[in-house]
XYZ file of C-alpha atoms in Angstrom:
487
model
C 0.000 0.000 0.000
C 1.044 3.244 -1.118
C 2.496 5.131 2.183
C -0.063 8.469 3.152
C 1.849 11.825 2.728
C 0.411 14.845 3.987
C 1.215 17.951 4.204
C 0.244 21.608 5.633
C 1.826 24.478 3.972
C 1.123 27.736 5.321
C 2.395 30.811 4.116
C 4.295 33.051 6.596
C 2.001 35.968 6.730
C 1.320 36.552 10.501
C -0.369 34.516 13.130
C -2.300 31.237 12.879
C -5.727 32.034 12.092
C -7.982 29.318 13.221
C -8.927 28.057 9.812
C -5.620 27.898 9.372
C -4.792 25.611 12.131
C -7.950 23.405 11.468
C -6.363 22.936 8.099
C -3.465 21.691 10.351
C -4.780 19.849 12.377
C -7.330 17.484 9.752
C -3.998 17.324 7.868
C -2.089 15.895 10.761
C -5.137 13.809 12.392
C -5.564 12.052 8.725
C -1.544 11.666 8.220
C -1.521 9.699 11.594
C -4.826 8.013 11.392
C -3.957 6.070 8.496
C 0.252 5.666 9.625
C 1.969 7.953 7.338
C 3.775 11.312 7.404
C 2.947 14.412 8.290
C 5.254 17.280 6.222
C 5.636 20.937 6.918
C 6.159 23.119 4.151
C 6.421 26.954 3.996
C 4.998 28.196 1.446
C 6.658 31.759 0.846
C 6.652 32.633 -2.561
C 4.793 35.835 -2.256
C 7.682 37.696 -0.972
C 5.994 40.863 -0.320
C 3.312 40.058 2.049
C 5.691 37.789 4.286
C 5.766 39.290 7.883
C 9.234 39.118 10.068
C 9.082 36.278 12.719
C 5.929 34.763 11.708
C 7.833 31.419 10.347
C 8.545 31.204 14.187
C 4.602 31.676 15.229
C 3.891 28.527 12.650
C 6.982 26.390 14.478
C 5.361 27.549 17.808
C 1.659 27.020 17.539
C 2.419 23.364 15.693
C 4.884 22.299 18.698
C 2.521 23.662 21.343
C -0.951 21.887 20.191
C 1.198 18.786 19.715
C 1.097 18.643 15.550
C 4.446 17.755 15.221
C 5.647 17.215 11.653
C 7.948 14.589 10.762
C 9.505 16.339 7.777
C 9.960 20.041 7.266
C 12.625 22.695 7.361
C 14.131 22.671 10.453
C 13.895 18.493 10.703
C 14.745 17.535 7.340
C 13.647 15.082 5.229
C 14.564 13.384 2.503
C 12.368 15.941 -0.202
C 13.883 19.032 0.715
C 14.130 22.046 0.714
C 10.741 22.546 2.408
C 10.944 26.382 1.858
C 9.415 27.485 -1.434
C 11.983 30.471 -1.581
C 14.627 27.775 -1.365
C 13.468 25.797 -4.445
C 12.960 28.458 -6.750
C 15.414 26.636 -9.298
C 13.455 23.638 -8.645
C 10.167 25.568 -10.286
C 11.866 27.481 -13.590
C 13.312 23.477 -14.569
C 9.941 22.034 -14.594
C 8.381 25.846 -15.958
C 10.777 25.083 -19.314
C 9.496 21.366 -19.266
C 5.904 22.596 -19.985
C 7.008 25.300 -22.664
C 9.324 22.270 -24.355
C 5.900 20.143 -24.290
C 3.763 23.087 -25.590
C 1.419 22.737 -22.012
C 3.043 26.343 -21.158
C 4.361 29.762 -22.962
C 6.068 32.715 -22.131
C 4.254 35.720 -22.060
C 5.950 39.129 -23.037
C 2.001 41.265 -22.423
C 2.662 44.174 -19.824
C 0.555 45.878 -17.888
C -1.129 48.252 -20.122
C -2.574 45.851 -22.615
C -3.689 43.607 -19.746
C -5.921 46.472 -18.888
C -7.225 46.820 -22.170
C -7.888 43.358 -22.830
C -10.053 43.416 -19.230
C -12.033 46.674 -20.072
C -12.607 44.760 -23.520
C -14.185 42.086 -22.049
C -16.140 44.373 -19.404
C -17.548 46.109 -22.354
C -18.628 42.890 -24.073
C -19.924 41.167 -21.051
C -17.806 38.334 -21.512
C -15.592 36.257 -18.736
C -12.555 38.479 -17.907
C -9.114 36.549 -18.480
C -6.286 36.457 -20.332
C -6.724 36.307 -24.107
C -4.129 33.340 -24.924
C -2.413 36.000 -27.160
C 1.469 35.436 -26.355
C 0.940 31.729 -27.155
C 0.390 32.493 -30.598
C 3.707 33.708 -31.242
C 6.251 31.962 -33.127
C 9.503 30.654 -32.128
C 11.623 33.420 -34.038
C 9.315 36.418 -32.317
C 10.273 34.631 -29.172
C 13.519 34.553 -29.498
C 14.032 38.146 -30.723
C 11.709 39.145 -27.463
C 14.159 37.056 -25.346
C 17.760 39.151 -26.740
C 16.023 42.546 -26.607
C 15.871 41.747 -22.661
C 11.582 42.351 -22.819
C 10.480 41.137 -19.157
C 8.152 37.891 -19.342
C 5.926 35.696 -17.331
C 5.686 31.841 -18.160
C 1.852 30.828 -18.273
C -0.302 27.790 -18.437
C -1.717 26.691 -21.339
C -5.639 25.662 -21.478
C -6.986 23.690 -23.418
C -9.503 26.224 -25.232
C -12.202 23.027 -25.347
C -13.201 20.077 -23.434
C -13.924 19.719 -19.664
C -11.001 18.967 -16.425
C -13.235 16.699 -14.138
C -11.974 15.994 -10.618
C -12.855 14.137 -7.673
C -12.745 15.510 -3.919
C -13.736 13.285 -0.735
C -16.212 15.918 -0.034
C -17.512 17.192 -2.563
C -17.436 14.404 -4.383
C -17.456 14.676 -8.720
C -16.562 18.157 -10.170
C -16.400 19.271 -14.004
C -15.171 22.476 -14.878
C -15.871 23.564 -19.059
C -11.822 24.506 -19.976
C -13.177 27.458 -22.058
C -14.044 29.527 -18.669
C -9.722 28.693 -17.154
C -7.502 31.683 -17.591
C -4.046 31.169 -18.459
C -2.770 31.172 -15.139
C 0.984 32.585 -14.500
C 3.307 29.578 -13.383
C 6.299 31.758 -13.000
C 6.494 35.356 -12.231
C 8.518 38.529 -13.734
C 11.056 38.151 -10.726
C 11.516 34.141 -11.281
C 9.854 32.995 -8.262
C 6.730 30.711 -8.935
C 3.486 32.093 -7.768
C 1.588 29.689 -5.350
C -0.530 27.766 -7.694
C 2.651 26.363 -9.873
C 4.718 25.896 -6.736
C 2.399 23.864 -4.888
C 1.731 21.000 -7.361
C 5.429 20.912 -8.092
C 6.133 20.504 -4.403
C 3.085 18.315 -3.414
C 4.806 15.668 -6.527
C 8.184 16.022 -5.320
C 7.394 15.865 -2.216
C 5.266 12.615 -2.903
C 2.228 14.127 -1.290
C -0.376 11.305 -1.289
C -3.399 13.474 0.285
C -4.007 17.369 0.078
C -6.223 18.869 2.613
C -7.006 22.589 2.034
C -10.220 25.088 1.897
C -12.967 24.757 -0.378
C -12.007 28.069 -1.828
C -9.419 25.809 -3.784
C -11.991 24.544 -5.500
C -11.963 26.102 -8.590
C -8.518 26.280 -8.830
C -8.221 22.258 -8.714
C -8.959 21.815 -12.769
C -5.794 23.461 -13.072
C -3.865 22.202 -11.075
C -4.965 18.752 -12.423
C -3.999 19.855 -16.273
C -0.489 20.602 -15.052
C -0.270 17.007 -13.313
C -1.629 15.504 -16.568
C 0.613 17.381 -18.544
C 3.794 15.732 -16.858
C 2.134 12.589 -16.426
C 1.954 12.582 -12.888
C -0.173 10.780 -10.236
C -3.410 13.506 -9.403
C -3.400 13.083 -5.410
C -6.226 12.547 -3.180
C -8.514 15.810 -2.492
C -9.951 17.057 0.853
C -11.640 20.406 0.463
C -13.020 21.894 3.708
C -15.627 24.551 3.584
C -14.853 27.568 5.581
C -15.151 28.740 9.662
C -17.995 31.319 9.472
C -18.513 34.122 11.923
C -21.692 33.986 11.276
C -23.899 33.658 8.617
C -22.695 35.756 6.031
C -19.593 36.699 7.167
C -16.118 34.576 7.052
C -14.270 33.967 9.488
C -10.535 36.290 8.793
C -7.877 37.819 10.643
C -7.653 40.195 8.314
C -11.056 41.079 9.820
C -9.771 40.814 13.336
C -11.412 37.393 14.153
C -9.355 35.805 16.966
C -5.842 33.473 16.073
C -4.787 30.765 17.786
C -2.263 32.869 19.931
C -5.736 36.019 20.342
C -7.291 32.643 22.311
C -4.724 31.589 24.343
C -3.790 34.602 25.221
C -7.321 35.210 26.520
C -6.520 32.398 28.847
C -7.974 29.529 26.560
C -6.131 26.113 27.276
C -4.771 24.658 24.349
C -5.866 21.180 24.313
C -9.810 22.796 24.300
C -8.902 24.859 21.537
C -7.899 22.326 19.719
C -10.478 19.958 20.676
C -12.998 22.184 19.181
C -11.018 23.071 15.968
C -11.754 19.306 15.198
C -15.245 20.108 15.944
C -15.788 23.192 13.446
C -16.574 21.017 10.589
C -16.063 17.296 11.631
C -18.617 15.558 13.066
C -17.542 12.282 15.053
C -19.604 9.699 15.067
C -21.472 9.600 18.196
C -22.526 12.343 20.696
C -19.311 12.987 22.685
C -17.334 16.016 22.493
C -14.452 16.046 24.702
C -11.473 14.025 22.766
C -7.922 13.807 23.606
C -5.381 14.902 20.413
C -4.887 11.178 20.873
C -8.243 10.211 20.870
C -8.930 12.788 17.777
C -6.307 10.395 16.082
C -8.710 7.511 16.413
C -11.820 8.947 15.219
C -10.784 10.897 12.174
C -12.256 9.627 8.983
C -12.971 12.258 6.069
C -16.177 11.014 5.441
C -17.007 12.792 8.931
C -16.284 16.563 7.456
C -19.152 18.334 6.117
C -19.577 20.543 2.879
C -21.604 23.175 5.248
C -19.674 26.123 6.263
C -18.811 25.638 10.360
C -19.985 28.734 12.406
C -17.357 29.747 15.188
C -19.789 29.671 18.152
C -17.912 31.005 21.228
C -20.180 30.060 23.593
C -19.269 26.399 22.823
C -15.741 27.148 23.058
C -16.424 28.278 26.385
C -18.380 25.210 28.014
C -15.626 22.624 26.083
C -12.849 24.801 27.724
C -14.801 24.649 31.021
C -14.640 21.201 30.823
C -11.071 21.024 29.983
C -10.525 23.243 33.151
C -12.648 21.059 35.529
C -10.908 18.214 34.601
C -7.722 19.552 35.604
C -6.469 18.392 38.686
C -6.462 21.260 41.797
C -2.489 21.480 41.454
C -2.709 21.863 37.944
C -5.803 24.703 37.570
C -3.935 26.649 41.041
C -0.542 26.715 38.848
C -2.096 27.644 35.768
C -4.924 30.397 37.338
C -2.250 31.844 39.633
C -1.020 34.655 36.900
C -4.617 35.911 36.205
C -5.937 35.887 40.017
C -2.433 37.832 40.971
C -4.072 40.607 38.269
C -6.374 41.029 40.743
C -5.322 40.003 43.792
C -2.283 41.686 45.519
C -2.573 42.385 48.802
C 0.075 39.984 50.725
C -1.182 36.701 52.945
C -3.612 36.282 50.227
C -4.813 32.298 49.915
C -4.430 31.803 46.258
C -4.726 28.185 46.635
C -7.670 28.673 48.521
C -8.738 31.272 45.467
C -8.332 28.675 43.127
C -10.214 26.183 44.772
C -13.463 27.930 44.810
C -12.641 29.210 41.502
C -12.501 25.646 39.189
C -15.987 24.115 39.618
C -16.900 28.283 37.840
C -14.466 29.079 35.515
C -15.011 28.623 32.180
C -11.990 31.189 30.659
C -9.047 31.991 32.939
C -9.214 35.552 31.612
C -12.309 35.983 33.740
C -10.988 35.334 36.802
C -9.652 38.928 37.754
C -13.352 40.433 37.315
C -14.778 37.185 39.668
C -12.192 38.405 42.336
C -11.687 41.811 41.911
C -13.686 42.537 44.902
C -11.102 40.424 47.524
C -8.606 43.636 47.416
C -11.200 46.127 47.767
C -14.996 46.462 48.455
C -16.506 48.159 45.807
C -19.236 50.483 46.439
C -22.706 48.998 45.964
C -26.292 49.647 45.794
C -27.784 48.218 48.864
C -31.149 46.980 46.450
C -28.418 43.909 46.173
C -29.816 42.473 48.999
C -32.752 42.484 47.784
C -33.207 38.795 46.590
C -36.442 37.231 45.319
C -35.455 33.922 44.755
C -33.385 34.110 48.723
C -36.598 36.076 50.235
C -34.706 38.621 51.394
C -34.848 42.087 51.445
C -32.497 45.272 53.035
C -34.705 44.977 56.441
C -34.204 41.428 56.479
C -30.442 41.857 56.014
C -29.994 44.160 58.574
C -30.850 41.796 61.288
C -29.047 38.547 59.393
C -26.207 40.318 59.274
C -26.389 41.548 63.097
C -26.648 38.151 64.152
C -23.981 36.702 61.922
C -21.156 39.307 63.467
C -20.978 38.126 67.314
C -20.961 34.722 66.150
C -17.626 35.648 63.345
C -16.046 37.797 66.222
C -16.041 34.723 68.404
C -14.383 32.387 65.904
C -10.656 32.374 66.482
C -8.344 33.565 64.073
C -5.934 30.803 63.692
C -9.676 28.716 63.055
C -11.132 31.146 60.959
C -11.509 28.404 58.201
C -14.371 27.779 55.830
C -15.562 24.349 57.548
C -15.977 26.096 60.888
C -17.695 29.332 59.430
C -19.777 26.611 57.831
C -20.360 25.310 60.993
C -21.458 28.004 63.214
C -23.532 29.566 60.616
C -25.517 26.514 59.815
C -25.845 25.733 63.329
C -27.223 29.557 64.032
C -29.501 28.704 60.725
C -31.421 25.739 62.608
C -31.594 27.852 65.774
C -33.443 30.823 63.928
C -35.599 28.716 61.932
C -34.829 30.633 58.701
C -34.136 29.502 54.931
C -30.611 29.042 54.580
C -30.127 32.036 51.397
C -31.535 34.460 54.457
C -28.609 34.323 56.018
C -26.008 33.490 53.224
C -27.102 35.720 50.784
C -26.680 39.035 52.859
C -23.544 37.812 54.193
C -22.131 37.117 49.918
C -23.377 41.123 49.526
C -21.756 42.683 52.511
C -18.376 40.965 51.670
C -18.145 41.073 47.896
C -20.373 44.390 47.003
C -21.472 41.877 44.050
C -24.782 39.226 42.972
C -22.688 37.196 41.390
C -19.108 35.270 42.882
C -17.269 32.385 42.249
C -18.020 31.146 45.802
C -20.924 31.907 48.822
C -20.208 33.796 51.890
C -18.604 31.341 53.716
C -16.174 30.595 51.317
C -15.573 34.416 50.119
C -15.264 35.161 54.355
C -12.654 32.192 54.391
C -10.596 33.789 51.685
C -10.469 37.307 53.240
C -9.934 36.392 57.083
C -11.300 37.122 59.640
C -10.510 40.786 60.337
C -11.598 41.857 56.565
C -14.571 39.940 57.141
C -15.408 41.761 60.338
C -14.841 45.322 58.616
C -16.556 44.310 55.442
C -19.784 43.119 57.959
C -19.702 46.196 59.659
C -19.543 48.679 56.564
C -22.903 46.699 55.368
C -24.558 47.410 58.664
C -23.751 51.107 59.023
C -24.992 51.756 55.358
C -28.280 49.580 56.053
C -28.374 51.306 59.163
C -28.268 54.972 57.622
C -30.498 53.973 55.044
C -33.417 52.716 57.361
């Protein structure tokens, strides 16, 4: 059996966008699913949009989601160079090939009579491409073109009849009539190939077996199909994956300012949940579950589970498969990896931050909203005292006043040293049964007075745990005087 040979081949433009990495990542699942290779290739031939340091972002993100390749440029391999710019001699050889076998020309047209040719074909209503014109000239025109020094381009040549019919694994049958294919440019004015040439080249070189890449390939497949034809070279197999929607109309980009890879990690994602619901964003598994391990992604892959249907990038699922990730952490773990963002927010010295991250876990979905759930633990923030008004708790300003009075001689006589949230627990639930009262009467006035919010990652008892006993106390106070005044 013919060994699989993948490959992902991004072009060093700036960060990893996510459809980007999903293109990765179905790439690398497939590559390892069926026991083959997984190749990195950079794919740089368009010189002037290439940003500084973003070759190192692609290395980065790959090695930190775990798609490591097993061929590429800084690993080796035996089909190398695996940098476009490197191969550029590689490209003009097989360029002169197609010109020798009459499946390419050189083109001498400049930029002025393109123009003309397009507002031509405006005018007439017809399809706007190049009119085939330099391929008419004869060998002696070229040659005195060539001495005078006139720049050139070498294009493709299409068939002007007929059909190119392809398969994908997706989208299954495709025919394309030749008469609508432009003459696409295989090698630019500088020398360098422009992306289309350069990639079947490499993907044959490279003895790519499988090509995964975005449905808005589609229409460019026919012609990369006529150059494999024209060599006489194996067509490979074809995964086109419809794109990562915003929404429903709009795509997701970065050159709209969607979020990369590195945008959601930074925003305190964890990188196994990202990728876990990558996979997700156009691959359906087949069963109900959702959480998989890159491991367990490994086993379940099978192209037949990727759908034409754009995905939509829905955040709020992103969220809950995150929180999972995070709840599944062990207490070590989450505490080591929270303790940056809670230290945003929490500065004051002799502060619990294991204690923090404890009550924190079982509610955090994102670690970058942990500074807002604690931001009240260094200071009270001023409140409206209507927050103790509670429906659901039956509870009202009145009815906090006197909760609260009785829940400060019984705080002032727990010790210090004991001050924990098991023995708050215990006296207050103890004065509960004594008073006869619901137990949010009492709990929810005491969450108010110490936090200033509705909503926390933890109760009283636990938020009076984390600030001691003596900030508890003050905080207890403050609420009394200002339901005091206002009575």
């Amino acid at each position: 059996m013919k060994e699989v040979r993948t490959r992902f081949a991004p072009s060093p433009t700036g960060y990893m966008h996510v459809g980007n990495l999903r293109t990765a990542l179905y790439t690398y699942l497939l590559a390892k699913k069926m026991g083959g290779k997984f190749i990195l290739r950079i794919e740089d031939t368009d010189q002037e949009r290439k940003v500084d340091g973003a070759v190192g972002i692609i290395y980065g993100t790959l090695r930190e989601t775990g798609l490591n390749w097993d061929e590429g440029p800084d690993v080796g391999g035996d089909f190398g160079p695996y940098i476009q710019s490197e191969r550029k001699d590689i490209y003009f050889s097989f360029a002169e090939k197609l010109i020798e076998s009459g499946h390419a020309y050189r083109c001498f047209c400049g930029r002025e009579r393109l123009e003309e040719v397009r507002r031509i074909q405006a005018a007439s209503g017809v399809p706007q491409k190049y009119d085939s014109h330099c391929s008419r000239l004869g060998a002696e025109e070229i040659r005195e073109k060539l001495a005078q020094g006139r720049p050139c381009v070498i294009r493709q040549k299409i068939p002007e009849t007929g059909t190119s019919s392809f398969h994908d694994e997706v989208f299954g049958d495709i025919s394309v009539d030749n008469a609508i294919l432009d003459d696409q440019i295989l090698i630019k004015g500088d020398g360098m190939p422009t992306y289309n040439f350069a990639n079947v080249i490499d993907d044959h070189t490279m003895r790519i077996s499988h090509v995964v890449r975005g449905s808005e390939y589609l229409s460019s497949t026919p012609k990369y199909n006529l150059l494999y034809q024209a060599f006489g070279w194996e067509i490979p197999v074809y995964i086109h994956c419809s794109p990562i929607m915003k929404n429903a109309a709009e795509k997701l980009s970065k050159r709209n300012g969607d979020a990369s890879y590195q945008d959601l990690a930074a925003r305190g994602y964890l990188t196994e949940a990202i990728i876990n619901y990558i996979a997700l964003l156009g691959w359906s598994p087949k069963s109900e579950r959702e959480i998989f391990s890159l491991d367990e992604l490994i086993e379940s892959f099978d192209i037949s589970g990727i759908s034409k249907s754009p995905a939509i990038f829905d955040i709020a699922k992103l969220n809950h498969i995150n929180g999972e990730y995070i709840r599944a952490l062990s207490p070590e773990a989450f505490a080591e990896k929270a303790l940056p963002w809670i230290r945003r927010a929490v500065r004051r010295e002799g502060a619990d931050t294991a204690l923090i991250a404890k009550v924190l876990q079982p509610r955090c979905e994102i670690f970058s909203d942990i500074p807002e759930q604690i931001d009240f633990i260094d200071k009270l923030p001023e409140y409206d005292l209507e927050l103790y008004r509670s429906k659901k708790m039956k509870t009202s300003p009145e009815t906090a006043l006197s909760a609260l009075k009785e829940i400060l001689p019984l705080l002032e006589a727990v010790p210090a040293e004991g001050f924990s949230a098991e023995r708050i627990h215990s006296e207050l639930f103890a004065l509960i049964e004594r008073l006869g009262v619901k137990n949010g009467f009492m709990l929810w006035p005491l969450r108010v007075a110490l936090s200033g919010k509705r909503f926390t990652p933890g109760g009283g008892i636990e938020i009076a745990a984390i600030l001691g006993k003596e900030e508890s106390l003050q905080r207890i106070k403050l609420g009394i005087k200002q339901l005091e005044q206002q009575a």
